[in-house]
mmCIF file of C-alpha atoms in Angstrom:
data_model
loop_
_atom_site.group_PDB
_atom_site.id
_atom_site.type_symbol
_atom_site.label_atom_id
_atom_site.label_comp_id
_atom_site.label_asym_id
_atom_site.label_seq_id
_atom_site.Cartn_x
_atom_site.Cartn_y
_atom_site.Cartn_z
ATOM 1 C CA GLN A 272 -14.022 -32.128 -0.869
ATOM 2 C CA VAL A 273 -11.043 -32.732 -2.700
ATOM 3 C CA GLN A 274 -7.743 -32.039 -0.893
ATOM 4 C CA LEU A 275 -4.907 -30.260 -2.513
ATOM 5 C CA VAL A 276 -1.148 -29.898 -0.940
ATOM 6 C CA GLU A 277 1.460 -27.825 -2.434
ATOM 7 C CA SER A 278 4.808 -27.740 -2.293
ATOM 8 C CA GLY A 279 7.932 -26.344 -3.961
ATOM 9 C CA GLY A 280 7.938 -22.719 -3.119
ATOM 10 C CA GLY A 281 11.247 -20.833 -1.884
ATOM 11 C CA LEU A 282 13.640 -17.955 -2.150
ATOM 12 C CA VAL A 283 15.253 -17.468 -5.475
ATOM 13 C CA GLN A 284 17.297 -14.497 -7.029
ATOM 14 C CA ALA A 285 15.849 -12.663 -10.324
ATOM 15 C CA GLY A 286 16.410 -14.776 -13.098
ATOM 16 C CA GLY A 287 16.032 -17.963 -11.471
ATOM 17 C CA SER A 288 13.736 -20.977 -11.790
ATOM 18 C CA LEU A 289 11.175 -22.706 -9.271
ATOM 19 C CA ARG A 290 8.720 -25.567 -9.702
ATOM 20 C CA LEU A 291 5.459 -25.818 -7.816
ATOM 21 C CA SER A 292 3.544 -28.824 -7.389
ATOM 22 C CA CYS A 293 -0.113 -29.595 -6.444
ATOM 23 C CA ALA A 294 -1.157 -32.817 -5.579
ATOM 24 C CA ALA A 295 -4.960 -33.454 -5.491
ATOM 25 C CA SER A 296 -6.528 -36.241 -3.264
ATOM 26 C CA GLY A 297 -9.068 -37.306 -5.818
ATOM 27 C CA ARG A 298 -10.380 -36.445 -9.403
ATOM 28 C CA THR A 299 -10.510 -32.809 -10.667
ATOM 29 C CA PHE A 300 -11.129 -31.479 -14.194
ATOM 30 C CA THR A 301 -9.551 -28.040 -14.248
ATOM 31 C CA MET A 302 -6.730 -27.194 -11.907
ATOM 32 C CA ALA A 303 -5.161 -23.822 -11.546
ATOM 33 C CA TRP A 304 -2.759 -21.536 -9.785
ATOM 34 C CA PHE A 305 -3.405 -18.202 -8.151
ATOM 35 C CA ARG A 306 -1.158 -15.844 -6.247
ATOM 36 C CA GLN A 307 -1.464 -12.979 -3.919
ATOM 37 C CA ALA A 308 0.859 -10.398 -3.060
ATOM 38 C CA PRO A 309 0.912 -8.431 0.018
ATOM 39 C CA GLY A 310 -1.735 -5.789 -0.233
ATOM 40 C CA LYS A 311 -2.994 -7.201 -3.288
ATOM 41 C CA GLU A 312 -5.747 -8.960 -4.308
ATOM 42 C CA ARG A 313 -5.576 -12.661 -5.368
ATOM 43 C CA GLU A 314 -4.942 -12.909 -9.043
ATOM 44 C CA PHE A 315 -5.178 -15.734 -11.625
ATOM 45 C CA VAL A 316 -1.763 -17.048 -12.906
ATOM 46 C CA ALA A 317 -2.416 -20.290 -15.156
ATOM 47 C CA VAL A 318 -4.985 -22.928 -15.556
ATOM 48 C CA MET A 319 -4.881 -26.424 -17.131
ATOM 49 C CA ARG A 320 -7.906 -28.247 -18.396
ATOM 50 C CA LEU A 321 -7.150 -31.827 -17.704
ATOM 51 C CA SER A 322 -9.176 -33.615 -20.127
ATOM 52 C CA GLY A 323 -7.801 -32.368 -23.404
ATOM 53 C CA GLY A 324 -4.924 -30.162 -21.882
ATOM 54 C CA SER A 325 -5.890 -26.837 -22.717
ATOM 55 C CA THR A 326 -3.728 -24.563 -21.009
ATOM 56 C CA TYR A 327 -4.039 -20.359 -20.301
ATOM 57 C CA TYR A 328 -2.017 -17.988 -18.633
ATOM 58 C CA THR A 329 -2.168 -14.381 -17.463
ATOM 59 C CA ASP A 330 -0.207 -11.957 -19.802
ATOM 60 C CA SER A 331 2.337 -11.262 -17.122
ATOM 61 C CA VAL A 332 3.797 -15.035 -17.114
ATOM 62 C CA LYS A 333 3.192 -15.705 -20.645
ATOM 63 C CA GLY A 334 6.456 -17.197 -22.005
ATOM 64 C CA ARG A 335 8.245 -17.633 -18.572
ATOM 65 C CA PHE A 336 5.794 -20.124 -16.819
ATOM 66 C CA THR A 337 4.336 -23.432 -17.770
ATOM 67 C CA ILE A 338 1.624 -25.386 -16.280
ATOM 68 C CA SER A 339 1.517 -29.036 -17.049
ATOM 69 C CA GLU A 340 0.006 -32.212 -15.458
ATOM 70 C CA ASP A 341 1.788 -35.249 -13.781
ATOM 71 C CA ASN A 342 -0.075 -37.989 -15.709
ATOM 72 C CA GLY A 343 -1.713 -40.569 -13.524
ATOM 73 C CA LYS A 344 -1.134 -38.803 -10.365
ATOM 74 C CA ASN A 345 -3.523 -36.229 -10.111
ATOM 75 C CA THR A 346 -0.769 -33.374 -9.612
ATOM 76 C CA VAL A 347 -0.234 -30.241 -11.774
ATOM 77 C CA ILE A 348 3.212 -28.594 -11.873
ATOM 78 C CA LEU A 349 3.926 -24.833 -12.306
ATOM 79 C CA GLN A 350 7.482 -24.484 -13.841
ATOM 80 C CA MET A 351 8.368 -20.810 -13.381
ATOM 81 C CA ASN A 352 11.356 -19.288 -15.087
ATOM 82 C CA SER A 353 13.066 -16.059 -15.676
ATOM 83 C CA LEU A 354 11.408 -15.119 -12.077
ATOM 84 C CA LYS A 355 11.154 -11.226 -11.476
ATOM 85 C CA PRO A 356 10.977 -9.462 -8.113
ATOM 86 C CA GLU A 357 7.272 -8.886 -9.072
ATOM 87 C CA ASP A 358 6.245 -12.580 -8.969
ATOM 88 C CA THR A 359 6.828 -12.443 -5.216
ATOM 89 C CA ALA A 360 3.797 -13.484 -3.819
ATOM 90 C CA VAL A 361 1.854 -16.729 -1.935
ATOM 91 C CA TYR A 362 0.866 -18.955 -4.770
ATOM 92 C CA TYR A 363 -2.315 -21.149 -4.391
ATOM 93 C CA CYS A 364 -3.366 -24.030 -6.239
ATOM 94 C CA ALA A 365 -7.046 -24.377 -6.897
ATOM 95 C CA ALA A 366 -9.192 -26.979 -8.246
ATOM 96 C CA ARG A 367 -12.618 -27.712 -9.764
ATOM 97 C CA ILE A 368 -14.896 -30.805 -9.693
ATOM 98 C CA ASN A 369 -17.271 -29.758 -12.317
ATOM 99 C CA PRO A 370 -16.402 -30.862 -15.781
ATOM 100 C CA LEU A 371 -17.763 -28.059 -17.507
ATOM 101 C CA PHE A 372 -14.966 -25.666 -18.360
ATOM 102 C CA THR A 373 -16.023 -22.247 -18.882
ATOM 103 C CA SER A 374 -14.577 -18.701 -19.794
ATOM 104 C CA SER A 375 -14.868 -17.890 -15.929
ATOM 105 C CA PHE A 376 -11.852 -19.929 -15.198
ATOM 106 C CA ASN A 377 -9.727 -16.732 -13.985
ATOM 107 C CA ARG A 378 -12.089 -16.130 -11.082
ATOM 108 C CA ALA A 379 -11.588 -17.452 -8.013
ATOM 109 C CA ASP A 380 -15.105 -18.397 -7.400
ATOM 110 C CA TYR A 381 -14.942 -20.949 -10.284
ATOM 111 C CA TYR A 382 -13.029 -23.149 -8.024
ATOM 112 C CA ASN A 383 -14.346 -25.719 -5.273
ATOM 113 C CA SER A 384 -10.889 -26.503 -3.567
ATOM 114 C CA TRP A 385 -7.893 -24.443 -2.640
ATOM 115 C CA GLY A 386 -4.494 -25.575 -1.307
ATOM 116 C CA GLN A 387 -2.698 -23.777 1.699
ATOM 117 C CA GLY A 388 -0.400 -21.543 -0.279
ATOM 118 C CA THR A 389 3.297 -21.826 -0.745
ATOM 119 C CA GLN A 390 5.504 -18.462 -0.479
ATOM 120 C CA VAL A 391 7.651 -17.472 -3.481
ATOM 121 C CA THR A 392 10.085 -14.743 -2.942
ATOM 122 C CA VAL A 393 12.265 -13.585 -5.726
ATOM 123 C CA SER A 394 15.142 -11.083 -4.719
ATOM 124 C CA SER A 395 16.366 -8.614 -7.182
#
């Protein structure tokens, strides 16, 4: 089981930026970010296929968020710009150790490991 440790959440005003980091204790093949706002279900935000670098985003964050790999460090970064109050949520890092990459990457059950979550609050 790969352990994931997230960092970088916090409070920011609308229009500001935050950078989330997720460090994995071992090798993974796909890493993603999900978020969960109060009273809502956990939703997919972004994913990166580490071998090849393919990335995908949910529509609401396209053009504002960027997922990237910190090469050689088993770490992915979520750079969040132009933040909006509706981005407020607990953000979770997820990892998949199966090398097969399928179109189910936006499903929570696609992933084997989860981080503890980090709070992101965007004030208006």
